[in-house]
Tab-separated table of C-alpha atoms in Angstrom:
chain	number	residue	atom	x	y	z
A	389	MET	CA	164.436	7.738	49.899
A	390	GLN	CA	163.116	7.611	53.407
A	391	LYS	CA	163.414	11.403	53.665
A	392	LYS	CA	161.352	11.878	50.477
A	393	ARG	CA	158.662	9.545	51.840
A	394	LEU	CA	158.523	11.567	55.043
A	395	VAL	CA	158.150	14.783	53.058
A	396	SER	CA	155.318	13.237	51.030
A	397	VAL	CA	153.503	12.150	54.190
A	398	LEU	CA	153.846	15.588	55.707
A	399	LEU	CA	152.579	17.298	52.550
A	400	VAL	CA	149.573	14.964	52.389
A	401	GLY	CA	148.925	15.783	56.018
A	402	ALA	CA	149.114	19.489	55.265
A	403	LEU	CA	146.597	19.104	52.424
A	404	THR	CA	144.289	17.131	54.716
A	405	PHE	CA	144.497	19.871	57.298
A	406	GLY	CA	143.714	22.409	54.585
A	407	SER	CA	140.513	20.560	53.648
A	408	ALA	CA	139.507	20.268	57.287
A	409	VAL	CA	140.038	23.988	57.817
A	410	GLN	CA	137.871	24.723	54.768
A	411	VAL	CA	135.092	22.511	56.136
A	412	LYS	CA	135.298	24.307	59.488
A	413	ALA	CA	135.249	27.668	57.701
A	414	ASP	CA	132.016	26.683	55.938
A	415	ASP	CA	130.505	25.536	59.245
A	416	LEU	CA	131.627	28.784	60.872
A	417	GLN	CA	130.067	30.865	58.093
A	418	ASP	CA	126.781	28.951	58.445
A	419	ALA	CA	126.812	29.501	62.206
A	420	GLN	CA	127.564	33.213	61.792
A	421	ASN	CA	124.728	33.530	59.262
A	422	GLN	CA	122.414	31.785	61.722
A	423	ALA	CA	123.544	34.133	64.504
A	424	SER	CA	122.861	37.124	62.247
A	425	GLU	CA	119.359	35.831	61.417
A	426	LEU	CA	118.617	35.224	65.102
A	427	GLN	CA	119.871	38.692	65.951
A	428	ASP	CA	117.565	40.212	63.312
A	429	LYS	CA	114.612	38.205	64.660
A	430	LYS	CA	115.401	39.285	68.192
A	431	ALA	CA	115.630	42.949	67.130
A	432	ALA	CA	112.297	42.639	65.282
A	433	ALA	CA	110.667	40.978	68.306
A	434	GLN	CA	112.007	43.740	70.557
A	435	ALA	CA	110.594	46.385	68.194
A	436	GLU	CA	107.195	44.635	68.283
A	437	LYS	CA	107.348	44.467	72.070
A	438	ASP	CA	108.176	48.196	72.269
A	439	ASN	CA	105.224	48.949	69.947
A	440	LEU	CA	102.896	46.842	72.106
A	441	ALA	CA	104.164	48.614	75.213
A	442	ALA	CA	103.368	51.987	73.593
A	443	GLN	CA	99.846	50.763	72.760
A	444	LEU	CA	99.399	49.524	76.317
A	445	GLU	CA	100.495	52.899	77.665
A	446	LYS	CA	97.849	54.626	75.503
A	447	ILE	CA	95.173	52.179	76.704
A	448	VAL	CA	96.099	52.874	80.327
A	449	ASP	CA	95.902	56.629	79.640
A	450	ASP	CA	92.460	56.147	78.020
A	451	MET	CA	91.340	54.106	81.036
A	452	ASP	CA	92.446	56.853	83.415
A	453	LYS	CA	90.551	59.445	81.366
A	454	THR	CA	87.426	57.255	81.161
A	455	LYS	CA	87.581	56.619	84.898
A	456	SER	CA	87.735	60.377	85.472
A	457	ASP	CA	84.771	60.895	83.097
A	458	ILE	CA	82.766	58.222	84.946
A	459	GLU	CA	83.454	59.899	88.288
A	460	LYS	CA	82.333	63.266	86.887
A	461	LYS	CA	79.222	61.716	85.357
A	462	GLN	CA	78.311	60.033	88.631
A	463	GLU	CA	78.690	63.379	90.383
A	464	GLU	CA	76.323	64.909	87.814
A	465	ILE	CA	73.836	62.074	88.366
A	466	ALA	CA	74.011	62.578	92.136
A	467	ALA	CA	73.423	66.321	91.690
A	468	LYS	CA	70.533	65.674	89.296
A	469	THR	CA	69.039	63.179	91.768
A	470	ASP	CA	69.117	65.862	94.458
A	471	GLU	CA	67.495	68.298	92.033
A	472	LEU	CA	64.770	65.765	91.236
A	473	ILE	CA	64.062	65.182	94.911
A	474	ALA	CA	63.777	68.941	95.454
A	475	ALA	CA	61.374	69.275	92.496
A	476	GLN	CA	59.248	66.400	93.780
A	477	ILE	CA	59.124	68.069	97.188
A	478	ASP	CA	58.053	71.372	95.615
A	479	GLU	CA	55.358	69.547	93.640
A	480	ASN	CA	54.117	67.794	96.741
A	481	ASN	CA	54.120	71.010	98.772
A	482	GLN	CA	52.081	72.776	96.116
A	483	TYR	CA	49.621	69.894	96.028
A	484	ASN	CA	49.226	69.945	99.821
A	485	SER	CA	48.736	73.724	99.777
A	486	MET	CA	45.920	73.367	97.284
A	487	LYS	CA	44.305	70.673	99.417
A	488	LEU	CA	44.419	72.963	102.440
A	489	ARG	CA	42.680	75.684	100.462
A	490	ILE	CA	40.077	73.205	99.290
A	491	GLN	CA	39.538	72.080	102.877
A	492	TYR	CA	38.995	75.688	103.851
A	493	MET	CA	36.457	76.064	101.033
A	494	TYR	CA	34.710	72.901	102.209
A	495	GLU	CA	34.434	74.173	105.721
A	496	ASN	CA	32.882	77.362	104.374
A	497	GLY	CA	30.469	75.811	101.903
A	498	ASN	CA	30.519	74.414	98.363
A	499	GLY	CA	30.470	70.929	99.830
A	500	GLN	CA	29.293	69.056	96.742
A	501	PHE	CA	32.152	70.228	94.567
A	502	LEU	CA	34.724	69.904	97.310
A	503	GLU	CA	33.810	66.297	98.023
A	504	THR	CA	34.359	65.481	94.364
A	505	LEU	CA	37.839	66.968	94.463
A	506	LEU	CA	38.865	65.344	97.747
A	507	GLU	CA	37.878	61.908	96.447
A	508	SER	CA	40.326	62.216	93.516
A	509	LYS	CA	42.727	59.232	93.423
A	510	SER	CA	45.575	61.023	91.618
A	511	ILE	CA	46.857	64.458	90.780
A	512	ALA	CA	45.773	64.029	87.156
A	513	GLU	CA	42.213	63.173	88.210
A	514	PHE	CA	42.261	66.014	90.672
A	515	LEU	CA	43.234	68.506	87.953
A	516	SER	CA	40.592	67.153	85.656
A	517	ASN	CA	37.914	67.635	88.307
A	518	ALA	CA	39.317	71.017	89.194
A	519	GLU	CA	38.347	72.290	85.735
A	520	TYR	CA	34.746	72.288	86.919
A	521	ILE	CA	35.383	74.265	90.047
A	522	ALA	CA	35.783	77.904	89.266
A	523	GLN	CA	36.397	78.782	92.915
A	524	ILE	CA	39.916	77.198	92.874
A	525	SER	CA	42.690	79.707	92.352
A	526	GLU	CA	44.058	79.755	88.823
A	527	TYR	CA	47.439	80.599	90.292
A	528	ASP	CA	47.558	77.422	92.388
A	529	ARG	CA	46.659	75.287	89.418
A	530	ASN	CA	49.312	76.872	87.176
A	531	MET	CA	51.977	76.437	89.830
A	532	LEU	CA	51.174	72.748	90.241
A	533	VAL	CA	51.414	72.184	86.470
A	534	GLU	CA	54.739	74.011	86.410
A	535	PHE	CA	56.133	71.839	89.206
A	536	GLN	CA	54.974	68.725	87.391
A	537	ASP	CA	56.801	69.863	84.249
A	538	ILE	CA	59.957	70.476	86.257
A	539	VAL	CA	59.815	66.967	87.757
A	540	THR	CA	59.356	65.413	84.298
A	541	GLU	CA	62.243	67.451	82.865
A	542	VAL	CA	64.628	66.533	85.702
A	543	GLU	CA	63.663	62.869	85.429
A	544	ASP	CA	64.516	62.943	81.696
A	545	GLN	CA	67.841	64.648	82.379
A	546	LYS	CA	68.717	62.074	85.030
A	547	LYS	CA	67.832	59.255	82.626
A	548	ASP	CA	70.121	60.754	79.944
A	549	LEU	CA	72.995	61.012	82.432
A	550	GLU	CA	72.524	57.404	83.483
A	551	GLU	CA	72.665	56.320	79.822
A	552	GLU	CA	75.901	58.275	79.320
A	553	ASN	CA	77.360	56.708	82.459
A	554	LYS	CA	76.426	53.240	81.220
A	555	LYS	CA	78.265	53.847	77.928
A	556	LEU	CA	81.336	55.077	79.804
A	557	GLU	CA	81.344	51.971	82.003
A	558	GLU	CA	81.053	49.753	78.911
A	559	MET	CA	83.988	51.634	77.386
A	560	GLN	CA	86.011	51.110	80.573
A	561	THR	CA	85.249	47.380	80.508
A	562	SER	CA	86.382	47.200	76.871
A	563	LEU	CA	89.620	49.030	77.709
A	564	GLN	CA	90.280	46.647	80.599
A	565	GLU	CA	89.883	43.708	78.227
A	566	GLN	CA	92.285	45.373	75.770
A	567	GLN	CA	94.755	45.927	78.596
A	568	THR	CA	94.641	42.251	79.575
A	569	GLU	CA	95.113	41.183	75.953
A	570	MET	CA	98.013	43.611	75.416
A	571	GLU	CA	99.760	42.476	78.603
A	572	SER	CA	99.406	38.871	77.425
A	573	LEU	CA	100.922	39.766	74.029
A	574	ILE	CA	103.820	41.581	75.684
A	575	GLU	CA	104.484	38.604	77.961
A	576	SER	CA	104.442	36.298	74.922
A	577	LYS	CA	106.844	38.591	73.074
A	578	SER	CA	109.164	38.656	76.105
A	579	GLU	CA	109.210	34.859	76.126
A	580	GLU	CA	110.020	34.884	72.394
A	581	ILE	CA	112.906	37.309	72.960
A	582	SER	CA	114.185	35.164	75.836
A	583	SER	CA	114.031	32.059	73.647
A	584	LEU	CA	115.863	33.833	70.813
A	585	SER	CA	118.517	35.070	73.246
A	586	SER	CA	119.024	31.540	74.523
A	587	GLU	CA	119.258	30.153	70.993
A	588	LEU	CA	121.618	32.972	70.009
A	589	GLY	CA	123.810	32.163	73.001
A	590	GLU	CA	124.054	28.520	71.899
A	591	VAL	CA	124.980	29.566	68.350
A	592	ASN	CA	127.612	31.967	69.692
A	593	GLU	CA	129.078	29.113	71.738
A	594	LYS	CA	129.193	27.022	68.572
A	595	ILE	CA	130.898	29.867	66.704
A	596	ALA	CA	133.494	30.219	69.463
A	597	SER	CA	134.136	26.456	69.375
A	598	LEU	CA	134.457	26.414	65.565
A	599	LYS	CA	136.857	29.356	65.652
A	600	ALA	CA	138.991	27.675	68.283
A	601	GLU	CA	139.033	24.450	66.255
A	602	ALA	CA	139.889	26.340	63.044
A	603	GLU	CA	142.764	28.102	64.788
A	604	ARG	CA	144.020	24.782	66.180
A	605	GLN	CA	143.934	23.155	62.755
A	606	ALA	CA	145.633	26.200	61.200
A	607	ARG	CA	148.462	25.887	63.714
A	608	MET	CA	148.750	22.173	62.957
A	609	GLN	CA	148.907	22.942	59.229
A	610	GLN	CA	151.646	25.532	59.803
A	611	GLU	CA	153.607	23.055	61.899
A	612	ALA	CA	153.206	20.369	59.238
A	613	GLN	CA	154.376	22.732	56.503
A	614	ALA	CA	157.332	23.834	58.642
A	615	ALA	CA	158.182	20.187	59.310
A	616	ALA	CA	158.045	19.399	55.575
A	617	SER	CA	160.341	22.351	54.856
A	618	GLY	CA	162.774	21.260	57.545
A	619	SER	CA	162.839	17.678	56.277
A	620	SER	CA	163.709	18.688	52.722
A	621	GLY	CA	166.297	21.372	53.425
A	622	GLY	CA	167.203	21.269	57.128
A	623	THR	CA	170.264	19.822	58.837
A	624	SER	CA	170.182	16.459	60.504
A	625	GLY	CA	171.873	15.412	63.657
A	626	GLY	CA	171.914	11.995	65.271
A	627	GLY	CA	169.723	10.628	62.470
A	628	GLY	CA	166.868	13.052	63.375
A	629	THR	CA	165.327	16.045	61.662
A	630	THR	CA	165.368	19.571	63.091
A	631	VAL	CA	161.951	21.224	62.744
A	632	THR	CA	161.531	24.949	63.351
A	633	PRO	CA	157.965	25.604	64.643
A	634	ALA	CA	155.889	28.448	63.174
A	635	PRO	CA	155.888	31.635	65.257
A	636	PRO	CA	152.765	32.363	67.325
A	637	TYR	CA	150.087	34.654	65.851
A	638	SER	CA	150.711	38.339	66.558
A	639	GLY	CA	148.131	41.080	65.982
A	640	GLY	CA	150.727	43.807	66.158
A	641	GLY	CA	149.907	44.799	69.757
A	642	SER	CA	152.388	45.509	72.549
A	643	GLY	CA	151.328	42.496	74.611
A	644	ARG	CA	150.708	44.813	77.590
A	645	LEU	CA	147.276	43.225	78.112
A	646	GLN	CA	146.033	39.656	77.948
A	647	ASN	CA	142.794	38.359	76.358
A	648	PRO	CA	139.968	39.229	78.790
A	649	CYS	CA	137.609	36.517	77.457
A	650	PRO	CA	139.449	33.549	75.886
A	651	SER	CA	136.262	31.477	75.436
A	652	ALA	CA	134.736	34.116	73.108
A	653	TYR	CA	135.219	35.147	69.499
A	654	ILE	CA	135.656	38.696	68.248
A	655	SER	CA	132.301	39.949	66.913
A	656	SER	CA	133.188	43.638	66.459
A	657	GLU	CA	136.416	45.641	66.433
A	658	PHE	CA	137.230	49.209	67.451
A	659	GLY	CA	136.147	52.001	65.074
A	660	GLY	CA	133.356	52.732	62.606
A	661	ARG	CA	130.675	50.119	61.933
A	662	ALA	CA	126.979	49.623	61.211
A	663	SER	CA	124.790	49.933	64.307
A	664	PRO	CA	123.980	46.402	65.658
A	665	GLY	CA	120.233	45.984	66.024
A	666	GLY	CA	119.773	49.737	65.712
A	667	ILE	CA	120.912	50.292	69.332
A	668	GLY	CA	124.692	49.908	69.125
A	669	SER	CA	127.026	52.830	68.477
A	670	THR	CA	128.363	53.350	64.937
A	671	ASN	CA	131.586	54.705	66.470
A	672	HIS	CA	132.638	51.607	68.354
A	673	LYS	CA	134.928	52.538	71.247
A	674	GLY	CA	136.052	49.040	72.122
A	675	ARG	CA	136.226	45.402	71.087
A	676	ASP	CA	133.302	42.958	71.439
A	677	TYR	CA	133.849	39.376	72.578
A	678	ALA	CA	130.750	37.270	71.798
A	679	ALA	CA	130.275	34.400	74.258
A	680	SER	CA	127.527	32.569	76.089
A	681	THR	CA	126.003	34.102	79.197
A	682	GLY	CA	128.022	33.214	82.273
A	683	SER	CA	131.369	32.843	80.456
A	684	PRO	CA	134.251	34.106	82.639
A	685	ILE	CA	135.780	37.551	82.149
A	686	TYR	CA	139.375	38.018	83.313
A	687	ALA	CA	141.395	41.087	84.279
A	688	ALA	CA	143.570	41.982	81.289
A	689	ALA	CA	146.337	43.128	83.666
A	690	SER	CA	146.892	43.666	87.369
A	691	GLY	CA	145.532	46.853	88.871
A	692	THR	CA	142.906	48.427	91.123
A	693	VAL	CA	139.143	48.343	90.595
A	694	VAL	CA	138.173	52.021	90.538
A	695	GLU	CA	134.469	51.584	89.825
A	696	VAL	CA	131.754	48.927	89.715
A	697	GLY	CA	128.304	50.039	88.592
A	698	TYR	CA	125.365	49.927	86.227
A	699	ASN	CA	123.787	52.273	83.677
A	700	GLY	CA	121.379	51.927	80.771
A	701	ALA	CA	124.108	51.917	78.120
A	702	ARG	CA	126.953	49.942	79.707
A	703	GLY	CA	124.809	47.599	81.806
A	704	ASN	CA	126.812	46.076	84.678
A	705	TYR	CA	130.410	47.249	84.276
A	706	VAL	CA	133.863	47.184	85.897
A	707	ILE	CA	136.680	49.739	85.477
A	708	ILE	CA	140.263	48.768	86.405
A	709	ASN	CA	143.145	51.245	86.650
A	710	HIS	CA	146.536	49.835	85.588
A	711	GLY	CA	148.533	53.028	86.090
A	712	ASP	CA	149.460	53.910	82.527
A	713	LEU	CA	146.038	52.922	81.193
A	714	ALA	CA	142.588	51.702	82.282
A	715	THR	CA	140.359	48.864	81.052
A	716	LEU	CA	136.549	48.729	81.003
A	717	TYR	CA	134.431	45.560	81.001
A	718	GLN	CA	130.731	46.056	80.098
A	719	HIS	CA	127.319	44.277	79.775
A	720	CYS	CA	128.264	41.757	82.508
A	721	SER	CA	125.636	39.409	83.923
A	722	ARG	CA	127.427	39.358	87.270
A	723	ILE	CA	130.274	41.298	88.922
A	724	LEU	CA	132.727	39.327	91.090
A	725	VAL	CA	134.875	42.206	92.433
A	726	SER	CA	134.218	45.426	94.303
A	727	SER	CA	135.398	49.015	94.071
A	728	GLY	CA	138.846	49.577	95.641
A	729	GLN	CA	139.855	45.923	95.291
A	730	SER	CA	143.284	44.998	93.897
A	731	VAL	CA	143.194	42.366	91.143
A	732	SER	CA	145.881	40.340	89.421
A	733	THR	CA	146.335	39.529	85.741
A	734	GLY	CA	143.932	36.762	84.689
A	735	GLN	CA	141.737	37.049	87.802
A	736	ASN	CA	138.065	36.206	87.160
A	737	ILE	CA	136.373	39.587	87.727
A	738	ALA	CA	132.931	39.125	86.103
A	739	LEU	CA	130.685	36.954	83.923
A	740	VAL	CA	129.509	37.616	80.360
A	741	GLY	CA	125.941	38.919	80.027
A	742	SER	CA	123.662	41.144	77.950
A	743	THR	CA	122.766	43.941	80.380
A	744	GLY	CA	122.300	47.544	79.271
A	745	ALA	CA	122.181	48.476	75.568
A	746	SER	CA	123.107	45.055	74.243
A	747	THR	CA	121.797	42.903	71.397
A	748	GLY	CA	123.120	39.623	72.792
A	749	PRO	CA	125.496	38.152	75.397
A	750	HIS	CA	129.021	39.540	74.935
A	751	LEU	CA	131.841	41.442	76.625
A	752	HIS	CA	132.420	44.987	75.410
A	753	PHE	CA	136.105	45.642	76.277
A	754	GLU	CA	137.606	49.134	76.203
A	755	VAL	CA	141.131	50.458	76.776
A	756	TRP	CA	141.517	54.075	77.902
A	757	VAL	CA	144.757	56.093	77.763
A	758	ASN	CA	144.736	59.581	79.299
A	759	GLY	CA	140.924	59.478	79.445
A	760	THR	CA	140.466	58.587	75.763
A	761	PRO	CA	139.327	55.201	74.335
A	762	VAL	CA	141.967	53.632	72.053
A	763	ASP	CA	142.033	50.485	69.907
A	764	PRO	CA	142.555	47.510	72.305
A	765	ARG	CA	144.560	45.718	69.575
A	766	LEU	CA	147.422	48.129	70.234
A	767	TYR	CA	147.912	46.620	73.684
A	768	LEU	CA	146.823	42.973	73.336
């Protein structure tokens, strides 16, 4: 009777665990959906930022061109100013030459007419009076009119150039304002991306916690079911009950390597997949462990660090040679070992980050055999 009661209690416990696991599964699904939405928002914000950066680059190019145009226009204005000065000098020289001739005429007679001319207050008045003096050379008069026309023409040309220069300077001012506005928008978009990354990191931490809790409850449910089975059909000794615990989870790997990031959850396995955020490879050469920035990364086995570096795709990365195979750890926020260093299994070698071509904080873990990436699950 007592044995049946024990079995009933254990079965009720198993059912309770089953409900709890279902609740956690729902919470996990909600968190994963939230992470997916945040990832999409972050990718969209990054695309907007890239578009703004392209617009800013065009504005800067336009500013450089406008600056060059302004410099050329100012050179033209300077040249036209010199030309105007030369024309004014020619006009003045012609005027003085005519006066000298008039003075000569005065000294040799025709005083009444010459006095009238010499009392002229301007060139225009002088020319008007000159119409009444037949003795003045027609050539001199025509030359003076021609020089006056040249001066007027050069003055008009200079004025047109100055107007063009003014428009170019206004255009440059407008471009500078656009540049300031675009830089402000890009800064705002960067802050948005940073905020989304932070929020995504928190959600990933929640996902990792929910997965760990779900696994714990699943183990407890298996143990409860095994205990119930042992109580109903097992052998007793000394008044007790022998309970055979459930075997640990096995993914079919050789166990050659240990989990490089226990605090994370698996966000992507080895092989074909959709490209994350449009920047990830569709032929995934490793396993992704999603975790918050700064989470520890451990050496999957003892070996020698053969390379520590950075590139645009891998970000900060570590490569460890284990003799029969090599392991790669990518997108790290910080590296804690150096090239040539010997490391032991489980040694903290780096911290999780999102450097390089990454859509969020995670460890991209690869296993290489004879220079070829293989599925890490074969060795974990």
